[in-house]
XYZ file of C-alpha atoms in Angstrom:
578
model
C -18.574 -34.832 194.523
C -21.842 -33.790 192.878
C -23.283 -30.293 192.789
C -26.634 -28.777 191.930
C -25.395 -28.439 188.355
C -24.416 -32.120 188.076
C -26.249 -33.957 185.273
C -29.115 -36.075 186.588
C -29.268 -39.844 186.170
C -32.330 -41.956 186.919
C -31.668 -45.153 188.852
C -33.938 -48.114 188.204
C -33.624 -51.046 190.574
C -34.727 -54.492 189.409
C -33.532 -56.525 192.408
C -37.092 -57.654 193.135
C -37.626 -58.966 189.598
C -34.440 -59.621 187.634
C -32.400 -60.047 190.828
C -34.662 -62.797 192.146
C -33.965 -64.811 188.989
C -30.535 -65.590 190.431
C -30.033 -69.299 191.062
C -30.432 -70.076 194.764
C -32.218 -66.814 195.634
C -35.803 -66.898 196.862
C -37.810 -64.245 198.699
C -41.191 -64.066 200.407
C -43.716 -61.240 200.072
C -42.481 -59.873 203.395
C -38.882 -60.000 202.142
C -39.827 -58.078 198.993
C -41.631 -55.420 200.998
C -38.670 -54.966 203.345
C -36.260 -54.621 200.432
C -38.546 -52.177 198.606
C -38.761 -49.959 201.681
C -34.980 -50.040 202.127
C -34.440 -49.063 198.475
C -36.978 -46.271 198.944
C -34.900 -44.935 201.861
C -31.783 -45.156 199.688
C -33.402 -42.744 197.239
C -33.867 -45.058 194.240
C -36.436 -43.323 191.967
C -37.746 -46.448 190.173
C -38.176 -49.848 191.849
C -39.348 -52.710 189.659
C -41.552 -54.877 191.831
C -42.118 -57.895 189.597
C -44.535 -59.237 186.997
C -48.115 -59.013 188.344
C -50.035 -62.112 187.368
C -46.945 -64.241 186.813
C -47.330 -65.637 190.348
C -49.565 -65.018 193.392
C -46.636 -63.565 195.361
C -46.207 -60.622 192.999
C -49.950 -59.945 192.904
C -50.024 -59.711 196.717
C -46.877 -57.564 196.737
C -48.432 -54.876 194.514
C -51.706 -54.965 196.425
C -49.896 -54.397 199.721
C -47.991 -51.450 198.284
C -51.277 -49.905 197.186
C -52.337 -50.021 200.837
C -48.984 -48.724 202.133
C -47.226 -46.758 199.373
C -43.522 -46.013 199.360
C -42.412 -42.544 200.429
C -40.568 -41.317 197.337
C -39.953 -44.153 194.882
C -42.137 -45.139 191.960
C -42.970 -48.836 192.106
C -43.013 -50.267 188.559
C -44.900 -53.266 187.167
C -43.145 -55.377 184.541
C -44.666 -57.285 181.617
C -44.112 -58.331 178.010
C -45.894 -57.073 174.936
C -49.124 -58.833 174.035
C -49.016 -62.218 172.333
C -48.968 -62.487 168.528
C -52.264 -62.215 166.649
C -54.307 -60.956 169.594
C -55.226 -57.486 170.843
C -53.860 -55.712 173.905
C -57.371 -54.876 175.140
C -58.228 -58.589 175.378
C -54.859 -59.707 176.781
C -55.416 -61.126 180.309
C -51.874 -60.433 181.501
C -52.293 -56.720 180.766
C -55.390 -56.667 182.979
C -53.193 -57.946 185.808
C -50.792 -55.093 185.079
C -53.589 -52.533 185.350
C -54.834 -54.150 188.578
C -51.391 -53.651 190.128
C -52.222 -49.941 190.262
C -48.781 -48.574 189.385
C -48.358 -45.310 187.538
C -45.357 -46.635 185.609
C -45.213 -49.886 183.618
C -42.156 -51.415 182.001
C -42.948 -53.350 178.828
C -40.310 -55.438 177.141
C -40.379 -56.350 173.475
C -38.224 -58.116 170.928
C -35.447 -56.193 169.168
C -33.640 -59.100 167.542
C -35.289 -60.484 164.406
C -33.952 -63.945 165.329
C -36.085 -63.913 168.487
C -39.122 -62.705 166.590
C -39.058 -65.458 163.976
C -37.613 -68.269 166.115
C -38.820 -67.442 169.622
C -42.191 -65.826 169.002
C -42.696 -67.664 165.690
C -44.305 -64.622 164.113
C -43.525 -62.008 161.486
C -41.381 -58.938 161.892
C -44.363 -56.699 161.144
C -46.541 -58.440 163.753
C -43.834 -57.859 166.364
C -43.952 -54.119 165.598
C -47.748 -54.243 165.914
C -47.426 -55.985 169.292
C -45.183 -53.197 170.554
C -47.453 -50.434 169.264
C -50.731 -52.002 170.405
C -49.474 -52.842 173.925
C -48.045 -49.400 174.633
C -51.003 -47.532 173.112
C -53.450 -49.577 175.194
C -51.600 -48.988 178.460
C -51.250 -45.295 177.640
C -55.012 -45.140 177.044
C -55.445 -46.496 180.565
C -53.355 -43.674 182.032
C -50.065 -45.535 182.441
C -46.604 -44.109 181.723
C -44.323 -46.455 179.803
C -40.720 -47.543 180.048
C -39.880 -49.731 177.056
C -37.173 -52.369 177.586
C -35.700 -53.311 174.224
C -34.754 -56.924 174.921
C -31.579 -58.276 173.249
C -31.113 -54.798 171.815
C -27.362 -54.915 171.166
C -27.450 -58.370 169.577
C -30.413 -57.322 167.480
C -28.704 -54.091 166.420
C -25.541 -55.912 165.345
C -27.567 -58.498 163.407
C -30.129 -56.201 161.758
C -29.728 -52.529 162.642
C -32.625 -51.286 160.518
C -35.183 -53.602 162.091
C -33.904 -53.010 165.621
C -34.358 -49.270 165.116
C -37.865 -49.861 163.766
C -38.839 -51.469 167.090
C -37.679 -48.347 168.955
C -39.566 -46.097 166.552
C -42.723 -48.144 167.139
C -42.311 -47.768 170.924
C -41.721 -44.020 170.769
C -44.573 -43.341 168.330
C -46.933 -45.250 170.657
C -46.053 -43.153 173.707
C -43.083 -44.778 175.469
C -41.130 -42.180 177.462
C -38.033 -44.276 178.043
C -36.192 -46.561 175.644
C -33.997 -48.912 177.659
C -31.372 -50.725 175.616
C -30.793 -54.206 177.056
C -27.620 -56.272 176.742
C -29.676 -59.303 177.681
C -27.025 -61.935 176.926
C -24.265 -59.855 178.535
C -21.833 -60.399 175.685
C -21.257 -56.853 174.433
C -18.034 -54.940 175.134
C -17.833 -51.304 176.321
C -16.579 -49.863 173.023
C -19.539 -51.471 171.220
C -21.980 -50.180 173.846
C -20.613 -46.666 173.444
C -20.833 -46.664 169.651
C -24.338 -48.143 169.516
C -25.786 -45.893 172.240
C -24.347 -42.832 170.499
C -26.020 -43.958 167.287
C -29.372 -44.460 169.044
C -29.163 -41.058 170.753
C -28.435 -39.418 167.392
C -31.164 -41.248 165.471
C -33.896 -40.786 168.100
C -32.964 -37.125 168.368
C -33.533 -36.778 164.630
C -36.839 -38.629 164.948
C -37.912 -36.264 167.710
C -37.229 -33.216 165.582
C -39.110 -34.745 162.693
C -42.129 -36.030 164.621
C -42.783 -33.273 167.141
C -44.240 -34.779 170.316
C -44.737 -38.250 168.781
C -48.487 -37.960 168.746
C -48.677 -37.503 172.521
C -50.375 -34.151 172.290
C -49.198 -30.593 171.905
C -45.540 -30.158 172.765
C -45.253 -29.012 176.366
C -43.433 -25.874 177.409
C -42.418 -27.601 180.657
C -38.884 -28.801 181.092
C -38.348 -32.586 180.908
C -37.139 -32.230 184.516
C -40.371 -30.752 185.901
C -41.319 -32.241 189.290
C -44.364 -34.493 189.052
C -46.737 -34.389 192.020
C -48.095 -37.571 193.515
C -51.205 -39.150 192.042
C -53.837 -41.412 193.486
C -52.360 -44.656 194.797
C -48.873 -43.347 195.493
C -47.238 -40.856 197.828
C -44.202 -40.467 195.581
C -43.097 -37.024 194.452
C -39.899 -36.555 192.492
C -38.266 -35.122 189.480
C -39.350 -37.307 186.622
C -39.218 -36.897 182.857
C -42.181 -34.892 181.616
C -44.883 -37.138 180.161
C -45.263 -34.667 177.290
C -41.552 -34.372 176.535
C -40.943 -34.625 172.760
C -37.495 -36.122 173.157
C -37.281 -39.831 174.045
C -34.989 -40.670 176.951
C -32.454 -43.504 176.649
C -31.698 -46.044 179.381
C -29.276 -48.962 179.750
C -29.759 -52.476 181.174
C -26.669 -54.703 181.249
C -25.863 -58.252 182.315
C -22.555 -59.522 183.639
C -21.863 -62.626 181.550
C -18.608 -61.103 180.293
C -17.985 -59.306 183.622
C -18.642 -56.050 181.790
C -22.025 -55.058 183.248
C -20.789 -52.092 185.300
C -18.300 -50.957 182.644
C -20.960 -51.259 179.929
C -23.495 -49.252 181.935
C -20.945 -46.487 182.532
C -20.012 -46.501 178.822
C -23.699 -46.090 177.955
C -24.080 -43.154 180.328
C -21.012 -41.480 178.853
C -22.624 -41.962 175.431
C -25.905 -40.309 176.458
C -28.043 -42.768 178.455
C -30.015 -41.085 181.257
C -31.425 -44.147 183.060
C -29.318 -46.930 184.582
C -30.953 -50.229 185.494
C -29.290 -52.674 187.879
C -29.619 -54.647 191.085
C -28.242 -54.431 194.599
C -25.086 -56.573 194.878
C -25.385 -57.432 191.172
C -27.909 -60.218 191.786
C -29.508 -61.622 188.649
C -29.875 -64.493 186.251
C -26.750 -66.457 185.218
C -23.823 -64.176 186.143
C -25.993 -61.342 187.396
C -26.930 -57.778 186.484
C -25.059 -54.490 186.715
C -24.262 -53.921 190.385
C -25.807 -50.671 191.629
C -23.500 -50.752 194.647
C -20.607 -50.177 192.250
C -22.436 -48.095 189.667
C -23.812 -45.443 192.025
C -20.492 -44.389 193.623
C -18.597 -44.628 190.330
C -21.124 -42.444 188.534
C -21.608 -40.001 191.402
C -18.146 -39.734 192.971
C -15.995 -40.345 189.908
C -18.009 -39.228 186.876
C -19.828 -36.308 188.494
C -23.432 -37.380 187.910
C -26.239 -36.870 190.402
C -27.875 -40.171 191.395
C -28.877 -39.881 195.061
C -28.052 -37.390 197.826
C -24.726 -37.492 199.648
C -26.505 -38.562 202.842
C -28.220 -41.401 200.990
C -24.886 -42.473 199.497
C -23.544 -43.015 203.015
C -26.290 -45.658 203.454
C -25.038 -47.736 200.519
C -22.944 -50.244 202.484
C -25.694 -50.839 205.016
C -28.271 -51.269 202.238
C -26.041 -53.803 200.465
C -25.645 -55.862 203.632
C -29.328 -55.536 204.507
C -30.400 -56.976 201.160
C -27.881 -59.841 201.368
C -29.189 -60.647 204.844
C -32.833 -60.636 203.730
C -32.195 -62.887 200.716
C -30.026 -65.150 202.900
C -26.879 -64.923 200.787
C -23.463 -64.321 202.305
C -22.227 -60.815 201.480
C -19.245 -60.557 199.146
C -16.534 -59.408 201.551
C -14.368 -58.271 198.634
C -17.042 -56.315 196.760
C -15.865 -52.852 195.649
C -17.044 -49.927 197.789
C -19.343 -51.920 200.138
C -17.382 -55.105 200.926
C -15.839 -55.589 204.354
C -12.430 -55.806 202.691
C -12.930 -52.867 200.305
C -10.847 -50.622 202.571
C -8.874 -53.296 204.445
C -5.089 -52.949 204.614
C -2.882 -55.940 205.364
C 0.647 -55.271 204.110
C 2.820 -53.459 206.632
C 4.009 -50.867 204.101
C 0.416 -50.151 203.107
C -0.688 -49.728 206.720
C 2.104 -47.340 207.676
C 1.381 -45.236 204.558
C -2.387 -45.153 205.147
C -1.807 -44.139 208.750
C 0.053 -41.082 207.459
C -2.278 -40.306 204.542
C -5.240 -42.519 203.475
C -4.950 -41.288 199.875
C -1.845 -43.428 199.477
C -3.922 -46.623 199.201
C -7.590 -45.564 199.112
C -9.341 -44.205 196.022
C -12.197 -42.610 198.015
C -12.988 -42.006 201.666
C -14.781 -45.159 202.906
C -17.227 -43.019 204.902
C -18.624 -41.606 201.645
C -20.319 -44.953 200.984
C -20.916 -45.838 204.624
C -17.959 -48.216 204.883
C -14.932 -48.040 207.172
C -11.219 -48.594 207.066
C -9.892 -51.827 208.544
C -6.359 -52.765 209.468
C -5.858 -56.502 208.987
C -3.385 -58.451 211.057
C -1.684 -61.640 209.818
C 1.726 -63.227 209.375
C 2.347 -60.602 206.684
C 1.789 -57.784 209.179
C 4.355 -55.285 210.271
C 4.515 -53.491 213.589
C 2.377 -50.672 212.179
C -0.498 -53.159 211.646
C -0.340 -54.256 215.271
C -0.213 -50.689 216.582
C -3.128 -49.586 214.390
C -5.235 -52.641 215.217
C -4.552 -52.178 218.935
C -5.690 -48.547 218.746
C -8.931 -49.607 217.038
C -9.702 -51.668 220.155
C -8.688 -48.930 222.579
C -5.291 -50.463 223.397
C -2.318 -48.084 223.232
C 0.948 -49.878 222.523
C 4.388 -48.285 222.722
C 6.395 -49.404 219.687
C 9.585 -48.842 221.665
C 8.639 -51.441 224.273
C 9.082 -55.187 224.060
C 5.346 -55.971 224.356
C 4.526 -54.661 220.875
C 7.175 -56.786 219.162
C 6.249 -59.758 221.355
C 2.657 -59.493 220.113
C 3.850 -59.323 216.505
C 6.100 -62.370 216.940
C 3.377 -64.322 218.748
C 0.989 -63.456 215.894
C 3.400 -64.739 213.248
C 4.170 -67.922 215.223
C 0.493 -68.786 215.711
C -0.418 -68.063 212.083
C 2.344 -70.418 210.990
C 0.590 -73.082 213.080
C -2.699 -72.482 211.242
C -4.387 -69.720 213.259
C -6.017 -66.917 211.249
C -6.447 -63.691 213.156
C -7.645 -61.463 210.330
C -10.894 -63.457 210.501
C -10.822 -63.731 214.312
C -10.058 -60.302 215.703
C -11.570 -61.118 219.110
C -8.931 -63.793 219.652
C -6.243 -61.269 218.676
C -7.529 -58.819 221.285
C -7.238 -61.541 223.946
C -3.725 -62.325 222.686
C -2.753 -58.654 223.107
C -4.140 -58.505 226.648
C -2.236 -61.666 227.516
C 1.048 -60.213 226.220
C 0.411 -57.040 228.219
C -0.263 -59.082 231.371
C -3.796 -57.753 231.909
C -5.958 -60.532 230.463
C -8.908 -60.984 232.811
C -9.427 -64.485 234.165
C -13.208 -64.741 234.164
C -13.151 -68.535 234.505
C -10.877 -71.520 234.006
C -11.940 -74.722 232.287
C -10.444 -77.627 234.209
C -11.581 -80.233 231.723
C -14.425 -81.500 229.551
C -15.796 -84.711 228.102
C -18.138 -85.191 225.155
C -20.134 -88.352 224.460
C -22.097 -88.918 221.231
C -24.788 -91.492 220.475
C -25.206 -92.314 216.806
C -28.718 -93.618 216.176
C -29.001 -95.918 213.175
C -31.382 -94.663 210.520
C -31.434 -91.081 211.817
C -29.624 -88.104 210.341
C -28.901 -86.466 213.714
C -27.028 -87.663 216.774
C -27.445 -86.812 220.431
C -24.417 -85.466 222.296
C -23.747 -85.038 226.011
C -20.989 -82.723 227.251
C -19.652 -82.527 230.795
C -17.452 -79.596 231.865
C -15.572 -78.719 235.030
C -15.061 -74.969 235.455
C -13.411 -72.927 238.196
C -15.094 -69.577 238.877
C -14.265 -67.283 241.787
C -12.460 -70.102 243.581
C -15.321 -72.566 243.157
C -15.297 -75.725 241.038
C -18.491 -76.171 239.040
C -19.416 -79.440 237.324
C -22.199 -79.286 234.747
C -23.569 -81.369 231.907
C -25.783 -80.481 228.957
C -27.141 -82.094 225.809
C -26.999 -80.786 222.255
C -27.714 -81.909 218.712
C -23.960 -82.236 218.200
C -20.766 -82.219 220.275
C -20.040 -78.494 219.827
C -23.611 -77.484 220.666
C -23.498 -79.689 223.779
C -20.137 -78.243 224.871
C -21.372 -74.684 224.371
C -24.555 -75.416 226.351
C -22.634 -77.024 229.238
C -20.250 -74.058 229.509
C -23.120 -71.587 229.567
C -24.951 -73.628 232.164
C -21.875 -73.651 234.400
C -21.216 -69.907 234.060
C -24.625 -68.234 233.833
C -25.168 -67.995 237.602
C -21.912 -66.040 237.908
C -22.299 -64.073 234.660
C -26.032 -63.669 233.876
C -25.191 -61.703 230.695
C -24.069 -64.978 229.091
C -27.760 -65.772 228.598
C -27.820 -63.100 225.876
C -24.822 -64.573 224.009
C -25.495 -66.587 220.878
C -23.244 -68.792 218.778
C -24.198 -67.369 215.374
C -21.798 -69.157 213.001
C -19.398 -72.104 213.027
C -16.840 -72.768 210.286
C -14.384 -75.639 209.981
C -11.424 -75.880 207.620
C -8.991 -78.763 207.226
C -5.537 -77.195 206.841
C -3.421 -80.133 205.652
C -5.792 -82.666 204.174
C -2.975 -84.831 202.773
C -2.321 -86.134 206.303
C -5.748 -87.801 206.412
C -7.431 -88.164 209.784
C -4.377 -86.624 211.488
C -4.983 -83.330 209.659
C -4.902 -80.070 211.560
C -8.301 -78.347 211.841
C -9.075 -74.656 212.152
C -12.403 -73.658 213.693
C -13.887 -70.157 213.515
C -16.786 -69.392 215.851
C -18.863 -66.232 215.501
C -20.743 -65.115 218.607
C -23.071 -62.208 219.298
C -25.017 -60.469 222.035
C -27.762 -58.867 219.944
C -25.749 -55.674 219.425
C -22.251 -56.811 218.506
C -20.640 -59.804 216.811
C -17.166 -61.192 217.299
C -15.159 -64.127 215.956
C -12.668 -66.379 217.717
C -10.395 -69.125 216.439
C -9.111 -72.506 217.575
C -6.600 -74.845 215.908
C -5.813 -78.469 216.735
C -5.496 -81.921 215.201
C -8.606 -82.698 217.305
C -11.687 -80.921 215.969
C -13.293 -80.903 219.424
C -10.210 -79.329 220.991
C -10.154 -76.654 218.281
C -13.864 -76.034 218.810
C -13.321 -75.830 222.564
C -10.654 -73.135 222.136
C -12.869 -71.021 219.897
C -16.038 -71.431 221.998
C -14.261 -70.628 225.282
C -12.590 -67.527 223.839
C -15.933 -66.441 222.379
C -17.486 -66.471 225.862
C -14.436 -64.786 227.354
C -14.434 -61.975 224.799
C -18.164 -61.395 225.295
C -17.570 -61.014 229.026
C -14.668 -58.652 228.305
C -16.937 -56.464 226.174
C -19.505 -56.463 228.960
C -16.952 -55.500 231.622
C -15.522 -52.720 229.446
C -19.016 -51.381 228.834
C -19.810 -51.431 232.554
C -16.519 -49.691 233.345
C -17.244 -47.006 230.763
C -20.702 -46.431 232.231
C -19.256 -46.104 235.747
C -16.587 -43.680 234.523
C -19.147 -41.511 232.723
C -21.377 -41.525 235.806
């Protein structure tokens, strides 16, 4: 829990730049704008928007944000230092940076002498001149500078004196932040801690020796003075004072050794005040430090102030929103924000959590906008079944036979290949059946599916015919689809929609198939999971059979049945409240 006296940390999100360098991730201008606005709502102070001029998409992105600024966040343009043996004033890419219209610019430069001589093919002194010239030019144009020291930790370990010279050049030229980058992601937490402490000590000594680093008379304002909005932005927050004599240290870590979050926390403990990362840890190679883990760890565990408590409760939703926009499946097992982060499966765990959540939960899930889930499977005890039933509004008496019958039925079906922890809608129907109150909305009397494979074409046409009994009437319908399951689903809907018009709003949103015993060849048992939705809710049902169409039929039929059950329960609730 943070208080007004909690030390302040500055969050810097680079999802829209470093995050988009992840393999398989691609976003449109509209996607970037949606993500930026969501991060703004989350309370992130700095949002790196990309490299203006590197591609037309980023140019358009910054132009659109000039027309419709964010509410509180500073949007930041990203760029490298000028090229060797040129001048910053004549560097075309820096003109693109100025045209982006941002108040803050992040410039990255080389810290590792190996990169200077091998990568840039220039001298160590010219690299220092590139840093100084670039920052001084942008400062002369009214920009505030965050300096990313690329490959800092590798450079420090290889040639400490030169690495420190690059930081001194950045500070003397007017950089307000020095961000130490573990670009290759190979540094360990104890090294991060030692090196950051050294940098904090050395730059502190420089500050005392150099006054305000040539940035004008030392200000009497606190480094935490609120900065009012300027032309081109509506942002107003607490930001480091542009005239502050003391350089501020930041940290930027990569996850190649799976140490990104630990390294960032180690840096903060050693004196870093800015933490850079991405939502869901997206980034090049193995990714960047995951802000969805960093923020709650730093705020709830370490006592730092990052965002407000209300904003922290939006973290899970923000994580899922970004994964949806970038079209990547969310990590269900991600700490804090994953669907399984507060899921309890073992019977002993469930009974303990029911008595006191502290027994198996390190924080309250609601603090990060998540929720507790009780998972049911063949490993479940009676407490799992009772808790899961309550979550669906079903009160079971553990002293009665129905509860133990449900548990035994669950274990028997899971041994056959069913998986109810991923198909809770089917488990609800199972419970109603055991209790003798499962509604019979319709009965499928039979179905046939016919497929035509057309030579030379990737797709096949399918025709499904179904016979359904509804309200004492037998209905025979047929429908086509681009595959047998799509055709079967369409035929069922066609047969039922006149009796249940709400079915028109149901969608089959996902379809997963898993072969359970592949060693048996074509006789293998197949498990099918079908996710359905009605625009407001989603639910998953399961089918298992040695015939993939029969398994699909089970899952599709139960998906329709559960959707109708939800509808009937909602209607009943409305009538009761009326």
